[in-house]
Backbone atoms as SQL, in Angstrom:
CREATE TABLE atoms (id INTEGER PRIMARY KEY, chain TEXT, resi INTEGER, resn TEXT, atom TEXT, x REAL, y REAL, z REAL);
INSERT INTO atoms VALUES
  (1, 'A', 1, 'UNK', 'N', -22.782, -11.377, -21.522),
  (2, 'A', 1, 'UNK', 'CA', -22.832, -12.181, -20.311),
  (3, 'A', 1, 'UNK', 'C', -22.317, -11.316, -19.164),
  (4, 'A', 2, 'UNK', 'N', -22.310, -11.549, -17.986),
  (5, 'A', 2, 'UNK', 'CA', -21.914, -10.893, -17.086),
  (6, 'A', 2, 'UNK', 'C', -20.380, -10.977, -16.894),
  (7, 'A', 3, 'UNK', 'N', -19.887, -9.688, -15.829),
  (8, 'A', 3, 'UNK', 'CA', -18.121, -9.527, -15.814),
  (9, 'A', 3, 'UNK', 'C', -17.611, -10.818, -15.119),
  (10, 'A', 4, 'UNK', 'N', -16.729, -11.051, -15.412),
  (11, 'A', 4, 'UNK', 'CA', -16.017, -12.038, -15.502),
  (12, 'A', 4, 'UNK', 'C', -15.005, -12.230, -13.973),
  (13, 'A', 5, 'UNK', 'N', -15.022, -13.127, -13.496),
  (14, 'A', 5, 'UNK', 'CA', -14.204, -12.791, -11.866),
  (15, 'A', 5, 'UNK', 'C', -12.589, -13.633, -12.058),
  (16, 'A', 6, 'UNK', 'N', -12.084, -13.963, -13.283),
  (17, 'A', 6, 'UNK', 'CA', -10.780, -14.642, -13.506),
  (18, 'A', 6, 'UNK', 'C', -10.267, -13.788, -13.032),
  (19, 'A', 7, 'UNK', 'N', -10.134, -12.378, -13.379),
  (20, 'A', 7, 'UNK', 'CA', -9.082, -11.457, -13.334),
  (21, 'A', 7, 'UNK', 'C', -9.410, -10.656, -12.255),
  (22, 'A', 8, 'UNK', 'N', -8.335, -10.423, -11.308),
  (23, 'A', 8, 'UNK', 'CA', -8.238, -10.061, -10.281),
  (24, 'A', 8, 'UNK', 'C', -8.422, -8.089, -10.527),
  (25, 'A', 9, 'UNK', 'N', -9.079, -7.652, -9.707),
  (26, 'A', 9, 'UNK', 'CA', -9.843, -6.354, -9.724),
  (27, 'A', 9, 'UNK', 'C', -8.403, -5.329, -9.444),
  (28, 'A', 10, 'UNK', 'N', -8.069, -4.406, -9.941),
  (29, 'A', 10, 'UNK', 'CA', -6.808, -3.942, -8.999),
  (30, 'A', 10, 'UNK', 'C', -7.423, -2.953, -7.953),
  (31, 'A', 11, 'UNK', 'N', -7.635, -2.646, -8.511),
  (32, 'A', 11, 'UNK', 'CA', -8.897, -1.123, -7.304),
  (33, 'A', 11, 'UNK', 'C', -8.869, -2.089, -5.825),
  (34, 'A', 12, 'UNK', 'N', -10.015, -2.849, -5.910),
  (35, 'A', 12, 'UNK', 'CA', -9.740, -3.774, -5.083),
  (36, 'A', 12, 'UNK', 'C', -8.413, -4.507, -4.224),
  (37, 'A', 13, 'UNK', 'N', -7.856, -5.075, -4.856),
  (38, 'A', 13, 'UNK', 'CA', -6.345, -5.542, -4.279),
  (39, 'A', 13, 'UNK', 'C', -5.620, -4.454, -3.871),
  (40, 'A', 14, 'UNK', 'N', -5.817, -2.909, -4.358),
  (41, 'A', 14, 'UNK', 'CA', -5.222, -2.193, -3.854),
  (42, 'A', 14, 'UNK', 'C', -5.635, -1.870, -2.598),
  (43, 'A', 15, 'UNK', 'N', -7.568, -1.817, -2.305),
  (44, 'A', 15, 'UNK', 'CA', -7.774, -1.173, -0.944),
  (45, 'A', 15, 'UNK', 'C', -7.846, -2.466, -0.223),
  (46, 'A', 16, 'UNK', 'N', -7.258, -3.541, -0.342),
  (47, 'A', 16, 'UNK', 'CA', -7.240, -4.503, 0.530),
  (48, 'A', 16, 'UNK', 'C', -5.745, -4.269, 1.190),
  (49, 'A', 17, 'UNK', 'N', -5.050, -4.564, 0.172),
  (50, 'A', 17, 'UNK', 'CA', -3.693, -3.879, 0.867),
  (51, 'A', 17, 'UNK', 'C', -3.038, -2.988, 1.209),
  (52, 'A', 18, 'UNK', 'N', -3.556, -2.102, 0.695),
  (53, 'A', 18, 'UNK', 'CA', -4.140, -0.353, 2.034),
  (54, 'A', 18, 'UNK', 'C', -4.467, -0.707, 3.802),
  (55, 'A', 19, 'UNK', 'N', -5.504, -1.399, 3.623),
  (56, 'A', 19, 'UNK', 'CA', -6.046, -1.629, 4.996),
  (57, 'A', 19, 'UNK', 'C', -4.825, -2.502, 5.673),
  (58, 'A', 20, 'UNK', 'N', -4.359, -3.449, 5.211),
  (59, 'A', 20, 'UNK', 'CA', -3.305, -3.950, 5.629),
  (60, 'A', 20, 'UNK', 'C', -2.266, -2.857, 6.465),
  (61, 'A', 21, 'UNK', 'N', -1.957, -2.330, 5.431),
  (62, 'A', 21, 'UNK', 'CA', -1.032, -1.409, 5.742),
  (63, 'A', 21, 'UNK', 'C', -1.327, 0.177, 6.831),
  (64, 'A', 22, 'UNK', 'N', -2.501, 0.310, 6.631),
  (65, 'A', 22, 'UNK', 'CA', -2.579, 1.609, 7.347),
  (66, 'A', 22, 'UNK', 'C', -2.979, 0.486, 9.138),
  (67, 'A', 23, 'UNK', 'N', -3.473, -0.713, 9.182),
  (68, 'A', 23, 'UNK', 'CA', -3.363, -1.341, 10.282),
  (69, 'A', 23, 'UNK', 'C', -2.052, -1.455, 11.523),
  (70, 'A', 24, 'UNK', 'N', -0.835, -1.686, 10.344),
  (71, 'A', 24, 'UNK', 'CA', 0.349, -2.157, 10.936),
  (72, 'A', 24, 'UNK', 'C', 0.771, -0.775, 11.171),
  (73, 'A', 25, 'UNK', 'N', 0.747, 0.428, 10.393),
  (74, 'A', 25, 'UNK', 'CA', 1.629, 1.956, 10.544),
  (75, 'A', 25, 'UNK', 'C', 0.096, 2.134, 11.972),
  (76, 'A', 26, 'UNK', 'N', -0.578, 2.560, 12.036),
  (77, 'A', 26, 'UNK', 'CA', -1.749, 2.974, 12.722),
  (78, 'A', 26, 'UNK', 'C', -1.265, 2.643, 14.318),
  (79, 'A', 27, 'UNK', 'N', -0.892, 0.529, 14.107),
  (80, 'A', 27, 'UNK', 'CA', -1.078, 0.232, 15.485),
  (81, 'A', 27, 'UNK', 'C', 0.375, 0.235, 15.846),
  (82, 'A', 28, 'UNK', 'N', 1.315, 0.491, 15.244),
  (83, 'A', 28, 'UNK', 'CA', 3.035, 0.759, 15.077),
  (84, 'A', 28, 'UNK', 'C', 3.155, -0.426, 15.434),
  (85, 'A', 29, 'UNK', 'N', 2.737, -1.857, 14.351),
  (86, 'A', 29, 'UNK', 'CA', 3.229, -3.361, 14.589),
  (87, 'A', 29, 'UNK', 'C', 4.599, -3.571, 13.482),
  (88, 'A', 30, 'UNK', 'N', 5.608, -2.729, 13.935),
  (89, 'A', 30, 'UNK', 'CA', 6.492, -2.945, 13.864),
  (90, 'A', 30, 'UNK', 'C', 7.334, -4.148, 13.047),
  (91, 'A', 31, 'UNK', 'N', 6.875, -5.429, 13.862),
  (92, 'A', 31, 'UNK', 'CA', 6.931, -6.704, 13.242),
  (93, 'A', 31, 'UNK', 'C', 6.377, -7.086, 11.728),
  (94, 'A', 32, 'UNK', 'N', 5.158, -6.105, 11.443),
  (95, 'A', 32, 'UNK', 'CA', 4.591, -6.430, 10.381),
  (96, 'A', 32, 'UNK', 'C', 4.819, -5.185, 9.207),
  (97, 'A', 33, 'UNK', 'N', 6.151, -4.206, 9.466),
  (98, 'A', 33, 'UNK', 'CA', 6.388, -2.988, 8.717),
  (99, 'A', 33, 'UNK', 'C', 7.154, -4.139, 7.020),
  (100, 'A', 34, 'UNK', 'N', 7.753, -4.380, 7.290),
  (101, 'A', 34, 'UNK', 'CA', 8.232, -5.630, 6.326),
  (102, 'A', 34, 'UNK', 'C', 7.335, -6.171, 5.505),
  (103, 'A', 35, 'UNK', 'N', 6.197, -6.649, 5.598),
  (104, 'A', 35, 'UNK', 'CA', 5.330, -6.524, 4.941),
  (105, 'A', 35, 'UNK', 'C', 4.522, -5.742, 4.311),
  (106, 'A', 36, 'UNK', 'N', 4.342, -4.824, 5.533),
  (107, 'A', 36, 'UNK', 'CA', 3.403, -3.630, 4.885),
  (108, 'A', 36, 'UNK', 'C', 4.217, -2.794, 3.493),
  (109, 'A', 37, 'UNK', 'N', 5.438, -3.109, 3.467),
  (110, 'A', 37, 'UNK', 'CA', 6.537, -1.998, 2.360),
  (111, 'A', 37, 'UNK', 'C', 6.350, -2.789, 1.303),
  (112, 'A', 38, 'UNK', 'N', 6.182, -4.319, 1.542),
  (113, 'A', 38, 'UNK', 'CA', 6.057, -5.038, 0.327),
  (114, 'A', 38, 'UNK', 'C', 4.828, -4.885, -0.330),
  (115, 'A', 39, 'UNK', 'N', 3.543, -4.535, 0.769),
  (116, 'A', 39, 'UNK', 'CA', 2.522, -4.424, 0.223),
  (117, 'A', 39, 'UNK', 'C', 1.963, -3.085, -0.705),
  (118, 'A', 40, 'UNK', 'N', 2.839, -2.382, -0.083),
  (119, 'A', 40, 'UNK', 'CA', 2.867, -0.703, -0.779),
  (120, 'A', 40, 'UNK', 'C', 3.544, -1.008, -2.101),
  (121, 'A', 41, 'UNK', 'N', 4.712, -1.952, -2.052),
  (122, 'A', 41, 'UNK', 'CA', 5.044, -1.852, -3.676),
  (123, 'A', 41, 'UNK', 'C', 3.936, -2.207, -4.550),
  (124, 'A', 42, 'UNK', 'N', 3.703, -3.549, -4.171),
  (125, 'A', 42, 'UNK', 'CA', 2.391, -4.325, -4.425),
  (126, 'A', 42, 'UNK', 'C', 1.514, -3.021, -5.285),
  (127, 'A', 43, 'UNK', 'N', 1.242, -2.089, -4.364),
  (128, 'A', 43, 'UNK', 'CA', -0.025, -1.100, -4.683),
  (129, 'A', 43, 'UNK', 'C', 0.762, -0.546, -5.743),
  (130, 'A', 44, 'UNK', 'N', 1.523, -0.156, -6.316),
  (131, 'A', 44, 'UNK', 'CA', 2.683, 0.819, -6.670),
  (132, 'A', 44, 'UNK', 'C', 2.147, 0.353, -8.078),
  (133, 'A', 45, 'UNK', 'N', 2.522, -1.231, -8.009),
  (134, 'A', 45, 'UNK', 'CA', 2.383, -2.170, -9.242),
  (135, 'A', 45, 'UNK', 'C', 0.934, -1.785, -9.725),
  (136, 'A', 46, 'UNK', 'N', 0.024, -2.047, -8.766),
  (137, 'A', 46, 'UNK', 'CA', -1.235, -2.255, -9.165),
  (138, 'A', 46, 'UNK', 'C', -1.674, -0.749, -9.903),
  (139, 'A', 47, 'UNK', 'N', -1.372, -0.047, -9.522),
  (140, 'A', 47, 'UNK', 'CA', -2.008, 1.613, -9.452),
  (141, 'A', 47, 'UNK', 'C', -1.842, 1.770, -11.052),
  (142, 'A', 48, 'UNK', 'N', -0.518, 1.131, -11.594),
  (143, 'A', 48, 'UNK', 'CA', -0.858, 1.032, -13.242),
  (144, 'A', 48, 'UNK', 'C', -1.544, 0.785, -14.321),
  (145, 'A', 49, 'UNK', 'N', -2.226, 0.035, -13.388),
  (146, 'A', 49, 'UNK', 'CA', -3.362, -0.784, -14.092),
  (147, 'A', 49, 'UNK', 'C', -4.848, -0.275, -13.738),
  (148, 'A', 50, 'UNK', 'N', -5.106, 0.827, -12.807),
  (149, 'A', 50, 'UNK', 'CA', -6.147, 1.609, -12.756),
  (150, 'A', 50, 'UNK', 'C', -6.260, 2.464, -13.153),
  (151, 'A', 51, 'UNK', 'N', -7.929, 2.582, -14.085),
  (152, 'A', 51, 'UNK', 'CA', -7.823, 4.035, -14.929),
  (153, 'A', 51, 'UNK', 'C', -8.445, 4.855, -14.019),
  (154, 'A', 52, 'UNK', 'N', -9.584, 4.213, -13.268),
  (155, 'A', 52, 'UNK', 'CA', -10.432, 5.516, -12.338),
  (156, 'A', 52, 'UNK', 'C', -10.523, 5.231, -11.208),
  (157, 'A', 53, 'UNK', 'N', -9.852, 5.736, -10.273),
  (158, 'A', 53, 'UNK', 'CA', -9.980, 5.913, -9.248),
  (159, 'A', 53, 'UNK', 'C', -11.040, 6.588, -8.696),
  (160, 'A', 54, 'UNK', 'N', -12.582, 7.525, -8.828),
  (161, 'A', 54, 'UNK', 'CA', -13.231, 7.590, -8.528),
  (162, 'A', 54, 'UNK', 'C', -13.049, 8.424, -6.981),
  (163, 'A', 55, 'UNK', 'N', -13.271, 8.340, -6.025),
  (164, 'A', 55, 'UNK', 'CA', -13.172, 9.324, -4.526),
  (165, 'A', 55, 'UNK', 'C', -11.751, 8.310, -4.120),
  (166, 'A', 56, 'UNK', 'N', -11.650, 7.245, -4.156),
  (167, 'A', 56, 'UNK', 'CA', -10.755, 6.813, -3.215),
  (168, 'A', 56, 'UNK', 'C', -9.109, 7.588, -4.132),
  (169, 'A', 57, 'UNK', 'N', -7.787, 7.452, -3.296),
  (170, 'A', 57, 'UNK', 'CA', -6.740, 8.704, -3.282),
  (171, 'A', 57, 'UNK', 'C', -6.211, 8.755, -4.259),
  (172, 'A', 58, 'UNK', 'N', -5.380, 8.303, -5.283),
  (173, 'A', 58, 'UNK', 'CA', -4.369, 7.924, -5.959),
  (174, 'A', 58, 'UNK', 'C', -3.038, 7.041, -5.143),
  (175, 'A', 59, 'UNK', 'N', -2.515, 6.342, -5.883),
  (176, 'A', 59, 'UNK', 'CA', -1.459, 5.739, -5.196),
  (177, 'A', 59, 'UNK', 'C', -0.336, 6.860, -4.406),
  (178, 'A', 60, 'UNK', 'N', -0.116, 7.995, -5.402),
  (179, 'A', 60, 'UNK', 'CA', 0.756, 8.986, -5.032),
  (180, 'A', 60, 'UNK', 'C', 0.058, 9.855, -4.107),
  (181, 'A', 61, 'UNK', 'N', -0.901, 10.271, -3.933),
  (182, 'A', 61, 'UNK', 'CA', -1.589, 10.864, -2.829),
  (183, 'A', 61, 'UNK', 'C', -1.867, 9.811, -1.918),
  (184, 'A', 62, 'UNK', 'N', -1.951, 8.713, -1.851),
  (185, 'A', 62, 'UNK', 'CA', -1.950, 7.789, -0.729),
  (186, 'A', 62, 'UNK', 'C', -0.446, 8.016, -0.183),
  (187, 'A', 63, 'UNK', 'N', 0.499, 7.520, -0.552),
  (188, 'A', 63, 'UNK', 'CA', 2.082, 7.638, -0.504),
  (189, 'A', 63, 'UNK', 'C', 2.256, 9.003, 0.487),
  (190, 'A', 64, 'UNK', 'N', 1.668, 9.711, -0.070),
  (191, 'A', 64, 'UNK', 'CA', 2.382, 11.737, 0.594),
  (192, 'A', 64, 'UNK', 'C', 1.375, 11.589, 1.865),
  (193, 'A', 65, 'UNK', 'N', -0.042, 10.981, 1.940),
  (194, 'A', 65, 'UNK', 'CA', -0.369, 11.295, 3.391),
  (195, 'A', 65, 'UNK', 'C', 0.008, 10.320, 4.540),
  (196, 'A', 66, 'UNK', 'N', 0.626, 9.079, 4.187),
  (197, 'A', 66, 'UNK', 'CA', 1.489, 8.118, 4.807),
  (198, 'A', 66, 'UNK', 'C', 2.391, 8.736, 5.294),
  (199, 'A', 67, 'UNK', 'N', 3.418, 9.528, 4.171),
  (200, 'A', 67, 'UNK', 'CA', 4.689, 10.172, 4.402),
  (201, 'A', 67, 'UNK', 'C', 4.164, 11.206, 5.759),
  (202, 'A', 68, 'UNK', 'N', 3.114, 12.034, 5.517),
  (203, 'A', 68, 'UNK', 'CA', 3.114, 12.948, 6.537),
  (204, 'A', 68, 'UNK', 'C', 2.115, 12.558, 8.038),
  (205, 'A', 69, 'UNK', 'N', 1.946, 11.335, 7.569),
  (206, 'A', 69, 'UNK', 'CA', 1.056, 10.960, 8.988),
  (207, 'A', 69, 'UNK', 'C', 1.908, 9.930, 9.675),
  (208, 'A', 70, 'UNK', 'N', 2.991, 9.274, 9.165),
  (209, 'A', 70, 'UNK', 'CA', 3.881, 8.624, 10.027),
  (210, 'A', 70, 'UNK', 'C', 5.245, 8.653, 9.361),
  (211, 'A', 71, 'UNK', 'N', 5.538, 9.994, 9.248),
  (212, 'A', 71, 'UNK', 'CA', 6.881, 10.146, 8.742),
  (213, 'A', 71, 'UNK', 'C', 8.215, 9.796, 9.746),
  (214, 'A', 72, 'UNK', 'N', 7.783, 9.576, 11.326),
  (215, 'A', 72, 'UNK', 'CA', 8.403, 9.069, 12.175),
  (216, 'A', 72, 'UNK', 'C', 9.051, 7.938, 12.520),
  (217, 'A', 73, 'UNK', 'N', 8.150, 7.221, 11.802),
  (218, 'A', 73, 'UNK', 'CA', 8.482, 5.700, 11.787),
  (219, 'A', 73, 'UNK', 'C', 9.591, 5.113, 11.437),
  (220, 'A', 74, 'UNK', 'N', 10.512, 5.747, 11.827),
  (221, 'A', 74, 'UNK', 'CA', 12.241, 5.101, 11.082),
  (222, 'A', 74, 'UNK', 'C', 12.206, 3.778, 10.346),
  (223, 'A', 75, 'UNK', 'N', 12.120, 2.506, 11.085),
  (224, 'A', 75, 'UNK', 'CA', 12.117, 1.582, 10.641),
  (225, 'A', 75, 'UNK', 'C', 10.942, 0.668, 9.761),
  (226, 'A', 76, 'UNK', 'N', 9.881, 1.806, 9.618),
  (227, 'A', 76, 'UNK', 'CA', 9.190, 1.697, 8.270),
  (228, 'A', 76, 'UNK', 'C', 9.589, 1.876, 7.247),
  (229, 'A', 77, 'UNK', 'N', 9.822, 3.469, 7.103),
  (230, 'A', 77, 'UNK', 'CA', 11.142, 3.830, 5.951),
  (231, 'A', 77, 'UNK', 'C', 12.273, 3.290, 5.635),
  (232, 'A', 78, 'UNK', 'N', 12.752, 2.343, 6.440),
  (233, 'A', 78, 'UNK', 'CA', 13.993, 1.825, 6.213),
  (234, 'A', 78, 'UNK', 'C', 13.874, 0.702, 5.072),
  (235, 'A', 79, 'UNK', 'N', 12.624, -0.175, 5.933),
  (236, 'A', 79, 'UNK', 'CA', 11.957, -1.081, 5.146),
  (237, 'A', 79, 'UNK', 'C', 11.254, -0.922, 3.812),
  (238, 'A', 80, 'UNK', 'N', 11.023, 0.401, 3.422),
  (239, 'A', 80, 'UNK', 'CA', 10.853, 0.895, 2.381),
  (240, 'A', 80, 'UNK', 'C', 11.755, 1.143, 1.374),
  (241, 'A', 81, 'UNK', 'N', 12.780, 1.755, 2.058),
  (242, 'A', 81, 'UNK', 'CA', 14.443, 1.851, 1.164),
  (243, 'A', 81, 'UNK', 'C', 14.993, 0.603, 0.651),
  (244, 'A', 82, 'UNK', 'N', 14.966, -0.542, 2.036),
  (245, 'A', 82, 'UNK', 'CA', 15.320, -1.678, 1.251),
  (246, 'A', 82, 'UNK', 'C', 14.457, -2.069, 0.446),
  (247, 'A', 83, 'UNK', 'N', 13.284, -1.649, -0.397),
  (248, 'A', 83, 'UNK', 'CA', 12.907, -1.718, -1.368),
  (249, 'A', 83, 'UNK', 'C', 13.158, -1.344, -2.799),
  (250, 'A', 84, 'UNK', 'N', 13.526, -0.095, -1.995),
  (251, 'A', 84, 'UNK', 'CA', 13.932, 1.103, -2.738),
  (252, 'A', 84, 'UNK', 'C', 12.544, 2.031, -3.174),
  (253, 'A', 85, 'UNK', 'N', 11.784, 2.408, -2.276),
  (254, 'A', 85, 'UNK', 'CA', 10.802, 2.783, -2.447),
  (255, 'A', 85, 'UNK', 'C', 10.594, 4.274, -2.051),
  (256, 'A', 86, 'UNK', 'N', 11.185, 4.591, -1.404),
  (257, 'A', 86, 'UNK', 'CA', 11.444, 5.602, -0.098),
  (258, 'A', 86, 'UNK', 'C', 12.418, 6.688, -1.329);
């Protein structure tokens, strides 16, 4: 029979909450860095559960070009630490 849509895709949920996130670092919405750290764990979680990533980055190569494309962002990182992510 055909694939089944109960179970949530992670590939997917991950580049949904990618876009999330490269939105709020991109437009420096500040207000929404709090989320975006939660959503990076989110990915962190998910990335376990993917075997092929295919062209899109890895979670950890997503992570290092974040780090070096808005390593400025103090109070992103902060929000990351209080994760403990950082």
């Amino acid at each position: 029979m055909g694939q089944t849509f109960n179970r949530p895709c992670p590939l997917a949920a991950t580049l949904a909450l990618r876009s999330m996130v490269d939105f709020s670092l991109a437009e420096a919405r500040s207000s929404r860095y709090g989320h975006a750290a939660r959503h990076l764990q989110s990915c962190g979680l998910l990335s376990k559960r993917i075997a092929a990533w295919g062209d899109i980055p890895s979670h950890q190569a997503y992570m290092a070009a974040i780090r070096t494309g808005h390593g400025r962002k103090s109070s992103f990182w902060q929000r990351m630490q209080e994760l403990g992510l950082s």
